[in-house]
PDB file of C-alpha atoms in Angstrom:
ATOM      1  CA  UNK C 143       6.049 -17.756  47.013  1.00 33.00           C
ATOM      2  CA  UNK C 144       9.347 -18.959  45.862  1.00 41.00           C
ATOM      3  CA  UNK C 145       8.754 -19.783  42.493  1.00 42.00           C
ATOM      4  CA  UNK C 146       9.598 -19.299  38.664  1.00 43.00           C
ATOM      5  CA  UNK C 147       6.990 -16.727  37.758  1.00 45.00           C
ATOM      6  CA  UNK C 148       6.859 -14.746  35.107  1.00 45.00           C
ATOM      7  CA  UNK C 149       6.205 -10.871  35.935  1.00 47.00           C
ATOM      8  CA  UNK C 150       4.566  -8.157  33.554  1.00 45.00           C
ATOM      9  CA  UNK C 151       7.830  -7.492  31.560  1.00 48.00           C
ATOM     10  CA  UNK C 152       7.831 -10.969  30.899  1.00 51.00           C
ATOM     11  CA  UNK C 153      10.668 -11.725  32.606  1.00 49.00           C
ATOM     12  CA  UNK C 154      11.427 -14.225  35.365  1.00 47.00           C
ATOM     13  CA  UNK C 155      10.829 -13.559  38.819  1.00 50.00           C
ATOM     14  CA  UNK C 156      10.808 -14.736  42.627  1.00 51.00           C
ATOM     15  CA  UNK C 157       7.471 -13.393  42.748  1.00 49.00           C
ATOM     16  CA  UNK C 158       7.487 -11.362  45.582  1.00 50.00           C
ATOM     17  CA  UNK C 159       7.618  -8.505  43.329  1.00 50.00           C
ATOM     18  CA  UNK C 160       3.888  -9.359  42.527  1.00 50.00           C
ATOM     19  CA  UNK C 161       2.410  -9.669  46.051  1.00 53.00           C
ATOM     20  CA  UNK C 162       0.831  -6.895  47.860  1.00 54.00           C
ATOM     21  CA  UNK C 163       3.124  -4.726  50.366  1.00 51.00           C
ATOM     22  CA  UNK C 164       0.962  -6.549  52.816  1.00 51.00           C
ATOM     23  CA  UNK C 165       2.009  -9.613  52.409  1.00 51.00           C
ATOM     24  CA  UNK C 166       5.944  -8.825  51.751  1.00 50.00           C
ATOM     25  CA  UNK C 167       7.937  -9.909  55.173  1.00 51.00           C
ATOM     26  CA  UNK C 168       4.586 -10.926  56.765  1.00 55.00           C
ATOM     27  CA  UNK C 169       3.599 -14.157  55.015  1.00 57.00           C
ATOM     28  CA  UNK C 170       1.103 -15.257  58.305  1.00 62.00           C
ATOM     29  CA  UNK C 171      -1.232 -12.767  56.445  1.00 61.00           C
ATOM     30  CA  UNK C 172      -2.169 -15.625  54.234  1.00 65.00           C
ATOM     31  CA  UNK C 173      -3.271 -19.007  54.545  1.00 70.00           C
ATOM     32  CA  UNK C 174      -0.217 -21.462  53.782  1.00 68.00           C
ATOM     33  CA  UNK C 175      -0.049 -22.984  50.708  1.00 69.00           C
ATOM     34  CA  UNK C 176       2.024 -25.798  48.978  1.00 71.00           C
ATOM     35  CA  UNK C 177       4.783 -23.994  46.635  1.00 72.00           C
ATOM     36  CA  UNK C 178       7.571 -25.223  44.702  1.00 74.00           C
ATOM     37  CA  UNK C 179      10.318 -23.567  42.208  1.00 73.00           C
ATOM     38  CA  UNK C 180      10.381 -23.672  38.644  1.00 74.00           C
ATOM     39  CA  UNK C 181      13.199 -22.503  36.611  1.00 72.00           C
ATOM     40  CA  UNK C 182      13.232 -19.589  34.634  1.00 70.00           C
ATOM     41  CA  UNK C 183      13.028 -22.311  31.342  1.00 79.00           C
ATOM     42  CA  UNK C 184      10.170 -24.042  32.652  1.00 82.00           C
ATOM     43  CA  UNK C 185       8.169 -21.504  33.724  1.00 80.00           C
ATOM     44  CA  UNK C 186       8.631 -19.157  30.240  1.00 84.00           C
ATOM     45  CA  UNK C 187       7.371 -22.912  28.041  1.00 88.00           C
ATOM     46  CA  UNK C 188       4.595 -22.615  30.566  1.00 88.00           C
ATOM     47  CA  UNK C 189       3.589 -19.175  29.387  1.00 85.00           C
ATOM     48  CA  UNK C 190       4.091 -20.189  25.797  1.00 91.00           C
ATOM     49  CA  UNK C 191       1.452 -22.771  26.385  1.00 92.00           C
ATOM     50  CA  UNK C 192      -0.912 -20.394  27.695  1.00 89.00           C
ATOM     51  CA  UNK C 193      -0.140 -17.970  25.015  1.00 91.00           C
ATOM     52  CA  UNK C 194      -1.610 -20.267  22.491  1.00 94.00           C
ATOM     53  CA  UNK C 195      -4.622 -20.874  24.538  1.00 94.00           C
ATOM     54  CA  UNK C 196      -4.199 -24.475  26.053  1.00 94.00           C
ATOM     55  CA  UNK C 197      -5.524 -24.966  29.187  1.00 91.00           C
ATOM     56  CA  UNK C 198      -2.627 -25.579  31.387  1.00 89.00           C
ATOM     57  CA  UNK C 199      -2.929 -28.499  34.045  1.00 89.00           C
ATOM     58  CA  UNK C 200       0.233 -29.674  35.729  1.00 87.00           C
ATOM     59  CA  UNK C 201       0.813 -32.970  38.143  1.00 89.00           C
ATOM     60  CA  UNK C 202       3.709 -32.403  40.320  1.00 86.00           C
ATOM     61  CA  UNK C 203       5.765 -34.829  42.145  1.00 87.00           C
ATOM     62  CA  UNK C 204       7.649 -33.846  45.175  1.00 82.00           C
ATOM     63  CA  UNK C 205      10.238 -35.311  47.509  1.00 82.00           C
ATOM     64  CA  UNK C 206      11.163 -32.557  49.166  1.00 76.00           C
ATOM     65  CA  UNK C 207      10.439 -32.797  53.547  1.00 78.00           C
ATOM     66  CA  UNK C 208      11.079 -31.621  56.565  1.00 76.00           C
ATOM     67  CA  UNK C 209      13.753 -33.896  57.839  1.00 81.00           C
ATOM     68  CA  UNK C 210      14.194 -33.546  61.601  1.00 81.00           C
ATOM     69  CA  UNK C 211      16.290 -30.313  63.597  1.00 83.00           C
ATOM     70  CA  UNK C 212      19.957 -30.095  63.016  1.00 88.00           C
ATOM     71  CA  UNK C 213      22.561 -27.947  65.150  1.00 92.00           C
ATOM     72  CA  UNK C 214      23.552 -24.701  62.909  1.00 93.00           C
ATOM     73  CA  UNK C 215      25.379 -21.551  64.342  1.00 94.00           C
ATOM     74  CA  UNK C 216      25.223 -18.188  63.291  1.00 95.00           C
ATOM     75  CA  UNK C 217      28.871 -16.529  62.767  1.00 95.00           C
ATOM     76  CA  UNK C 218      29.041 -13.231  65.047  1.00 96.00           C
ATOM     77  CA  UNK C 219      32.435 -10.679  64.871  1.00 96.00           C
ATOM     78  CA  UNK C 220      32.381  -7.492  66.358  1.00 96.00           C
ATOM     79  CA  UNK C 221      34.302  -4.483  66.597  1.00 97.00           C
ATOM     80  CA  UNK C 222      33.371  -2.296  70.300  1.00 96.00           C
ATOM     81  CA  UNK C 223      32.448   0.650  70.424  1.00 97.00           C
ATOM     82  CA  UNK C 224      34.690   3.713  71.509  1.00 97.00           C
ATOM     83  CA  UNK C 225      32.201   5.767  72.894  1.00 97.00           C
ATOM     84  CA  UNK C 226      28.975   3.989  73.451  1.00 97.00           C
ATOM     85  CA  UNK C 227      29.822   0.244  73.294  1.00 97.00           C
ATOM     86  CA  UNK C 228      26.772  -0.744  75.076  1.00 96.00           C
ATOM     87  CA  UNK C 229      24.687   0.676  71.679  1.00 96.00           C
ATOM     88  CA  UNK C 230      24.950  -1.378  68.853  1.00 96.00           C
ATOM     89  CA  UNK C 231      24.743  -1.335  64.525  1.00 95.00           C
ATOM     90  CA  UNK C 232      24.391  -5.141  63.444  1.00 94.00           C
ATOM     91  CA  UNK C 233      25.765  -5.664  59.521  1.00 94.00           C
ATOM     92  CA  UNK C 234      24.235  -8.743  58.724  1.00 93.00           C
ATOM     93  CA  UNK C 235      23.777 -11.223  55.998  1.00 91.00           C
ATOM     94  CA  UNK C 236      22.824 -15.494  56.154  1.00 92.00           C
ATOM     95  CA  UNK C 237      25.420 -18.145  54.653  1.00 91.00           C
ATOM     96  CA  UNK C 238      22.519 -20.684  54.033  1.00 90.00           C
ATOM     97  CA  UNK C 239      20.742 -21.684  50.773  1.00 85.00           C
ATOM     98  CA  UNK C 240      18.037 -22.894  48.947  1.00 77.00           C
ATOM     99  CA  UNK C 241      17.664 -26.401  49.228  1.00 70.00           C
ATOM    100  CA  UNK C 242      21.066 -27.752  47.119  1.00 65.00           C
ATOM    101  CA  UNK C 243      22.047 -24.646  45.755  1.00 67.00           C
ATOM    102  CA  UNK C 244      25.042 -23.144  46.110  1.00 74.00           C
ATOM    103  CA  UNK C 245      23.529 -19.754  47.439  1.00 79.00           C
ATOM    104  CA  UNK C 246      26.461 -17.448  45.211  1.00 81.00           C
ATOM    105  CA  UNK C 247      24.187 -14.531  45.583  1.00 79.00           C
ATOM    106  CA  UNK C 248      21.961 -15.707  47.950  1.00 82.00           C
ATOM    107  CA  UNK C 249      23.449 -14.852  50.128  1.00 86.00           C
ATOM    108  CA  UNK C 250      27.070 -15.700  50.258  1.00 88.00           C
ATOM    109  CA  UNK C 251      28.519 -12.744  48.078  1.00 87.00           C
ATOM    110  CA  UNK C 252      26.682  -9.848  50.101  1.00 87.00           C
ATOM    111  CA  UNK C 253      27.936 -11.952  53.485  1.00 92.00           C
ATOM    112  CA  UNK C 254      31.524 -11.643  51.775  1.00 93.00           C
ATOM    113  CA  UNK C 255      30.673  -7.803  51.426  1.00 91.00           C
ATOM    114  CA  UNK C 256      29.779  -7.273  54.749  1.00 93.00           C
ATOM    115  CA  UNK C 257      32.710  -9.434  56.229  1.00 95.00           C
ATOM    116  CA  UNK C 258      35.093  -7.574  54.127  1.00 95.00           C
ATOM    117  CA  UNK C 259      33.400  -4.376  55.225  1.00 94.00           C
ATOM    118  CA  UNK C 260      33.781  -4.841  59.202  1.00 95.00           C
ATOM    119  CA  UNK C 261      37.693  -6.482  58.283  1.00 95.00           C
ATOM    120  CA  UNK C 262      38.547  -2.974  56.227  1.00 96.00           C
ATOM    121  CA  UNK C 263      36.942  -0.793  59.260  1.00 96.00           C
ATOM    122  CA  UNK C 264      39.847  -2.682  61.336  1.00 94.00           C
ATOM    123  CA  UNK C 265      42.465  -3.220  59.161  1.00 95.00           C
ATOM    124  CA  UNK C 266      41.953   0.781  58.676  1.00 96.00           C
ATOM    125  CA  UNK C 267      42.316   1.511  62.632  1.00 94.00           C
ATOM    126  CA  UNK C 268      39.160   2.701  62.627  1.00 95.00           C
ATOM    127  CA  UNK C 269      37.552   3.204  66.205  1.00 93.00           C
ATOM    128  CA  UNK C 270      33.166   3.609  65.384  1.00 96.00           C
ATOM    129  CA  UNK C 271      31.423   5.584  68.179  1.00 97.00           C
ATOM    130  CA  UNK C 272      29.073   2.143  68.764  1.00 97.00           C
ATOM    131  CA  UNK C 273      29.510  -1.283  68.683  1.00 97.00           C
ATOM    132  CA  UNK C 274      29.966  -2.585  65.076  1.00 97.00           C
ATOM    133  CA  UNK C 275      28.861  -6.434  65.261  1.00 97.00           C
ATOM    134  CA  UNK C 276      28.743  -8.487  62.057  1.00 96.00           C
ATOM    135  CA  UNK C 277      26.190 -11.557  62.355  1.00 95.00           C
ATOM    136  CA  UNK C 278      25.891 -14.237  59.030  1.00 95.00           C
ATOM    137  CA  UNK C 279      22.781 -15.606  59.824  1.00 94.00           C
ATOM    138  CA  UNK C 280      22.192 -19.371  59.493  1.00 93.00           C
ATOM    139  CA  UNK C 281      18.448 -20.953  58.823  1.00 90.00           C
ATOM    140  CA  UNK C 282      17.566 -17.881  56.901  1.00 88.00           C
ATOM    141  CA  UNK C 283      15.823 -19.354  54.236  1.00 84.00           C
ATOM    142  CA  UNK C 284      13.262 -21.962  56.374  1.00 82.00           C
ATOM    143  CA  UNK C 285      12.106 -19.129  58.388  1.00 79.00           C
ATOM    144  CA  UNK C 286      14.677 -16.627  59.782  1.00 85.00           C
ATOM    145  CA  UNK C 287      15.686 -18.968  62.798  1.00 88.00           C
ATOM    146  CA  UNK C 288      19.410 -17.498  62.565  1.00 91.00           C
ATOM    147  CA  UNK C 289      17.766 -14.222  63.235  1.00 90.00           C
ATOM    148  CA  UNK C 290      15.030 -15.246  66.056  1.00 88.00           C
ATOM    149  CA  UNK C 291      17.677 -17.442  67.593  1.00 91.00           C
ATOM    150  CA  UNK C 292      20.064 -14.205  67.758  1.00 92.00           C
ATOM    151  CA  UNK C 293      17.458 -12.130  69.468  1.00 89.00           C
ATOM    152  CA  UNK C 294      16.933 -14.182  71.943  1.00 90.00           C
ATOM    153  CA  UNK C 295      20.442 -14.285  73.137  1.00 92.00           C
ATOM    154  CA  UNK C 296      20.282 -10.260  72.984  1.00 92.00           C
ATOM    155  CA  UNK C 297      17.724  -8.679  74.767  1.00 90.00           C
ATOM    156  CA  UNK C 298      19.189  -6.032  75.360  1.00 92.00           C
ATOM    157  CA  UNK C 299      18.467  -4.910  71.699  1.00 90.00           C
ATOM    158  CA  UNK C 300      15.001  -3.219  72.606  1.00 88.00           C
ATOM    159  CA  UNK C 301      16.945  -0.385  73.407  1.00 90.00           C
ATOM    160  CA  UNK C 302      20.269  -0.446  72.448  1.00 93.00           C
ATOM    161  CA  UNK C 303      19.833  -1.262  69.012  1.00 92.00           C
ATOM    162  CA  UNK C 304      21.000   1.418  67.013  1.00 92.00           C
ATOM    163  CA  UNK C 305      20.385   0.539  63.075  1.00 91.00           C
ATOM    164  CA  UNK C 306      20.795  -2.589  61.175  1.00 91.00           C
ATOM    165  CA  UNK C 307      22.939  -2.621  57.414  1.00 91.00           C
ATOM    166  CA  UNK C 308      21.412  -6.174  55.820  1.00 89.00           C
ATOM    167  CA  UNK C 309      22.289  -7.454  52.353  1.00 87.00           C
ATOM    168  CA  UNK C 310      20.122  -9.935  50.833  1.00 84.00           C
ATOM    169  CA  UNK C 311      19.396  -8.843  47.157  1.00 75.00           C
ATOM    170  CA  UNK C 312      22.867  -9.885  45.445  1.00 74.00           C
ATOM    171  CA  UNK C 313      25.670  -7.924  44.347  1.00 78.00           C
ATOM    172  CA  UNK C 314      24.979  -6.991  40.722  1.00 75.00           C
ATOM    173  CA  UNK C 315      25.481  -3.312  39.745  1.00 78.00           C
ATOM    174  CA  UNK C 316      23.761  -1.327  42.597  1.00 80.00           C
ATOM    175  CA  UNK C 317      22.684   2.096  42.478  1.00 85.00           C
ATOM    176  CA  UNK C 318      21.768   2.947  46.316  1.00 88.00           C
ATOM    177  CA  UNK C 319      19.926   1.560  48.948  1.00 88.00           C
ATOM    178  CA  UNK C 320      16.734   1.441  50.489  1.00 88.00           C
ATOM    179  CA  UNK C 321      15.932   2.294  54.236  1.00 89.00           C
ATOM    180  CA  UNK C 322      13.443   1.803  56.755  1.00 86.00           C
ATOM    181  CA  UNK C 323      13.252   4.654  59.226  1.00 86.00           C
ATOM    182  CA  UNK C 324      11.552   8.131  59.735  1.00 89.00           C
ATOM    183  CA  UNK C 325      12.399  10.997  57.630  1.00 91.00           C
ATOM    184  CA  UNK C 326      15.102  12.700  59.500  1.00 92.00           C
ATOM    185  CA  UNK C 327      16.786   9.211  59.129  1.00 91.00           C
ATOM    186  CA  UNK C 328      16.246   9.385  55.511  1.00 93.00           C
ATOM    187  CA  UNK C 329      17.926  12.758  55.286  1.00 94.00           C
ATOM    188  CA  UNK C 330      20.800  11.719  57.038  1.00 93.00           C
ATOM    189  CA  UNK C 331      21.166   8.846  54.801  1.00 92.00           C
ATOM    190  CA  UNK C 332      20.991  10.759  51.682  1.00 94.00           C
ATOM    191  CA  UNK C 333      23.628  13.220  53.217  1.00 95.00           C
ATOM    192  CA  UNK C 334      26.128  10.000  53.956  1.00 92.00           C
ATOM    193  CA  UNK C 335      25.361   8.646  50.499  1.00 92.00           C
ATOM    194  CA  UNK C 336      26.713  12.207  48.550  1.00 94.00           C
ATOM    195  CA  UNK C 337      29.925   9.768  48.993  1.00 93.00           C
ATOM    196  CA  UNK C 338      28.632   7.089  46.990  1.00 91.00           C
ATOM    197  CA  UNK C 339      28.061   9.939  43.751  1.00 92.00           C
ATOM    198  CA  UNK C 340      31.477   8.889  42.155  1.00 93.00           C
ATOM    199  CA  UNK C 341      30.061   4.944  41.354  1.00 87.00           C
ATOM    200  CA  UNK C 342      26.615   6.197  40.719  1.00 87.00           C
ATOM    201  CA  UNK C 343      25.210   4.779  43.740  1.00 87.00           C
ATOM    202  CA  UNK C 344      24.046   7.562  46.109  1.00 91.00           C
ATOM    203  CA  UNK C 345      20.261   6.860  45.926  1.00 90.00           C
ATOM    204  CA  UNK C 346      17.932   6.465  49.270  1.00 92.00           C
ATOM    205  CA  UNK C 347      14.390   5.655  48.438  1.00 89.00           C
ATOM    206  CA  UNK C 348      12.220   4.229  51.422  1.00 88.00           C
ATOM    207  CA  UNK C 349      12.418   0.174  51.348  1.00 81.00           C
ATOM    208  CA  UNK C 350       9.436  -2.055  50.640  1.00 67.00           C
ATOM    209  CA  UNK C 351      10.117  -4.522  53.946  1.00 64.00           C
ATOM    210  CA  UNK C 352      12.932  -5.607  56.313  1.00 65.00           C
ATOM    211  CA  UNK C 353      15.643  -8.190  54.438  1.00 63.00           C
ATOM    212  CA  UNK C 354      14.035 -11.906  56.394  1.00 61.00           C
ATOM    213  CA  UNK C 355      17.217 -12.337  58.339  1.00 62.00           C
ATOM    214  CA  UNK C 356      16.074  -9.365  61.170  1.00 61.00           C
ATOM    215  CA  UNK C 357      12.262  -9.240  60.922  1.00 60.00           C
ATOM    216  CA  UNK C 358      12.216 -10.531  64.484  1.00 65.00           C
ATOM    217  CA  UNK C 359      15.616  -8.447  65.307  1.00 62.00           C
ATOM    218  CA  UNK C 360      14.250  -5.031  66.225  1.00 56.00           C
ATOM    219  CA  UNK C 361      11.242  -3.163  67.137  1.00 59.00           C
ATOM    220  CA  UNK C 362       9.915  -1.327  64.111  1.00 61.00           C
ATOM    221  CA  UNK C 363      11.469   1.982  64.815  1.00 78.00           C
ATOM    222  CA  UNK C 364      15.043   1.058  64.430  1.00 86.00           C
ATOM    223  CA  UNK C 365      16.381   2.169  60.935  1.00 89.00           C
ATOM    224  CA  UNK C 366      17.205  -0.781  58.562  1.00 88.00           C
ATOM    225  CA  UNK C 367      19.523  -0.090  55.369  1.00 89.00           C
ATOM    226  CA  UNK C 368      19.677  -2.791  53.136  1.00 82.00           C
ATOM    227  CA  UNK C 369      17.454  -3.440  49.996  1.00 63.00           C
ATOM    228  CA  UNK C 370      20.320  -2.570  47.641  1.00 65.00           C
ATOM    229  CA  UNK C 371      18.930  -0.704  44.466  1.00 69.00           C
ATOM    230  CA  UNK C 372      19.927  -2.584  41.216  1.00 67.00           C
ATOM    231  CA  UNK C 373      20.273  -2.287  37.319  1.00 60.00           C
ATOM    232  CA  UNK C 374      17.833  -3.460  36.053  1.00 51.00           C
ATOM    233  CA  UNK C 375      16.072  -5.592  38.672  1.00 47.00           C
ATOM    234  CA  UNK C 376      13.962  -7.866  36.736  1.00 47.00           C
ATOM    235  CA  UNK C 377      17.202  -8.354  34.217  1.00 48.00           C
ATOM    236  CA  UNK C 378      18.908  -9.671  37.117  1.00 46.00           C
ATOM    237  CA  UNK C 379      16.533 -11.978  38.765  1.00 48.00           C
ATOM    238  CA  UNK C 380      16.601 -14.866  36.491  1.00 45.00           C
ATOM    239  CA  UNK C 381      20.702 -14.782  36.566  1.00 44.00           C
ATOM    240  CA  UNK C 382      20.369 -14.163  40.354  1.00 44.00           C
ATOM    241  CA  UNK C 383      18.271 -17.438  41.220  1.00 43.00           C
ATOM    242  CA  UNK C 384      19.547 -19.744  38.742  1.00 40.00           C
ATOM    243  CA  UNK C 385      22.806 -18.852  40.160  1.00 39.00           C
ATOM    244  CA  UNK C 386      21.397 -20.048  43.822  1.00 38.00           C
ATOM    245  CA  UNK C 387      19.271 -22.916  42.924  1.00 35.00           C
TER     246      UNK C 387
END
C-alpha cells in the first residue's frame, strides 16, 4: 500500500492512513496485490483527470524484482543495566530505504535521534535501572527481517523485555507520542511526558499499530512508545516521502 494516494483533505498520502485498523501492521489480512509508488505530482494530475470525469485507465511498466539475498547487519549498542541488566528497553529505528531513495526521514533522521539519545544517556554518566540497547534495524522496508532476524538471536525477550521506544514517522515538529500498553502504562507515560510541556510535546494518545521494525519483537503486552504525534500530519507526508523516494 505504498503509494501516492490522495486522502480526503486532498492531500498526498502513503495510504495507510486510509486502510482499516485491521489491516495496519497486519498486511496477511489481505490477499497480496501488485503496488507501486506514484509521486505526490502524479498522483494529484491523476485526480484532476477524474475530477473532470474521464475515465482513468493506466498501463504501467515495471522493472522493479526481487534480486537474490544479500548479507545486511543490524547495528546493536547498549548501555547495561545497574540494577536489572538481565531486563531490557530496546530504542530502535532501521537505516534502510525505499528502493533508491535516500531514506532522510525514513528512517535515518529518527535512527540519528535515537543514537544521539543512548550517546547523551552516557556521555551524561547516567546509570538506567535496565539494560538500554539501541538496535538500527536493517531490511525494514521488504518485510521487517532486521527485526525477525533480531528476535531470533534474543529469546530471552519473552520475558525480559521491558518496553520498546521506536521512531519511524520522521522528525518534523512533534507534539507527543503514541503508546501501546494498558492503562496504568498510559498514566505513567503521561506523568513522564509533564517534562515534555516546555516544547509543546507532552501528549500520550493510544497508538494505531506497532512501528514495522518490532512487530515480531515482543509479545503483545510489552508497551511500545513510538508513533510520534506531528503538525499537521497530512502537511507533512508529501515532504516526508518525496524526501525518501
Amino acid at each position: 500500500y505504498r503509494s501516492g494516494t490522495l486522502n480526503a483533505e486532498d492531500r498526498a498520502s502513503w495510504g495507510g492512513g486510509e486502510l482499516p485498523d485491521v489491516f495496519l501492521g497486519n498486511y496477511s489480512a489481505v490477499p497480496p496485490i501488485p503496488c507501486f509508488a506514484l509521486s505526490t505530482e502524479d498522483a494529484h494530475m491523476l485526480q484532476r483527470i477524474q475530477r473532470r470525469g474521464e475515465v482513468l485507465r493506466m498501463r504501467v511498466e515495471m522493472e522493479a524484482k526481487m534480486d537474490g539475498v544479500a548479507l545486511s547487519r543490524n547495528l546493536v549498542a547498549e548501555i547495561e543495566g545497574s540494577e536489572k541488566p538481565d531486563e531490557v528497553v530496546v530504542m530502535s529505528g532501521h537505516y534502510d530505504s525505499w528502493d533508491v531513495g535516500c531514506g532522510a526521514q525514513d528512517d535515518l533522521a529518527a535512527s540519528v535521534v535515537m543514537t544521539k539519545a543512548i550517546a547523551n544517556i552516557q556521555q551524561l554518566g547516567l546509570r538506567p535501572r535496565r539494560t538500554l540497547r539501541l538496535v538500527l534495524f536493517t531490511a525494514e522496508e521488504i518485510g521487517s527481517l532486521g527485526g525477525w532476524a533480531h528476535v531470533r538471536l534474543h529469546p530471552e525477550y519473552e520475558e525480559k523485555l521491558s518496553a520498546i521506544f521506536d521512531l519511524d514517522s520522521g522528525v518534523f515538529h512533534w507534539l507527543g507520542m503514541g503508546l501501546t500498553g494498558d492503562d496504568q502504562t498510559m498514566q505513567t507515560l503521561r506523568y513522564v511526558s509533564r517534562s515534555l510541556r516546555g516544547i509543546r510535546a507532552d501528549r500520550v494518545q493510544p497508538a494505531r499499530y506497532r512501528a514495522t521494525s518490532n512487530l515480531y519483537m515482543a509479545p503483545r503486552d510489552v508497551p511500545t512508545i513510538g508513533a510520534p504525534l506531528q503538525v499537521p500530519i497530512n502537511a507533512i507526508r508529501p515532504d516526508y516521502y518525496q524526501d525518501v523516494v
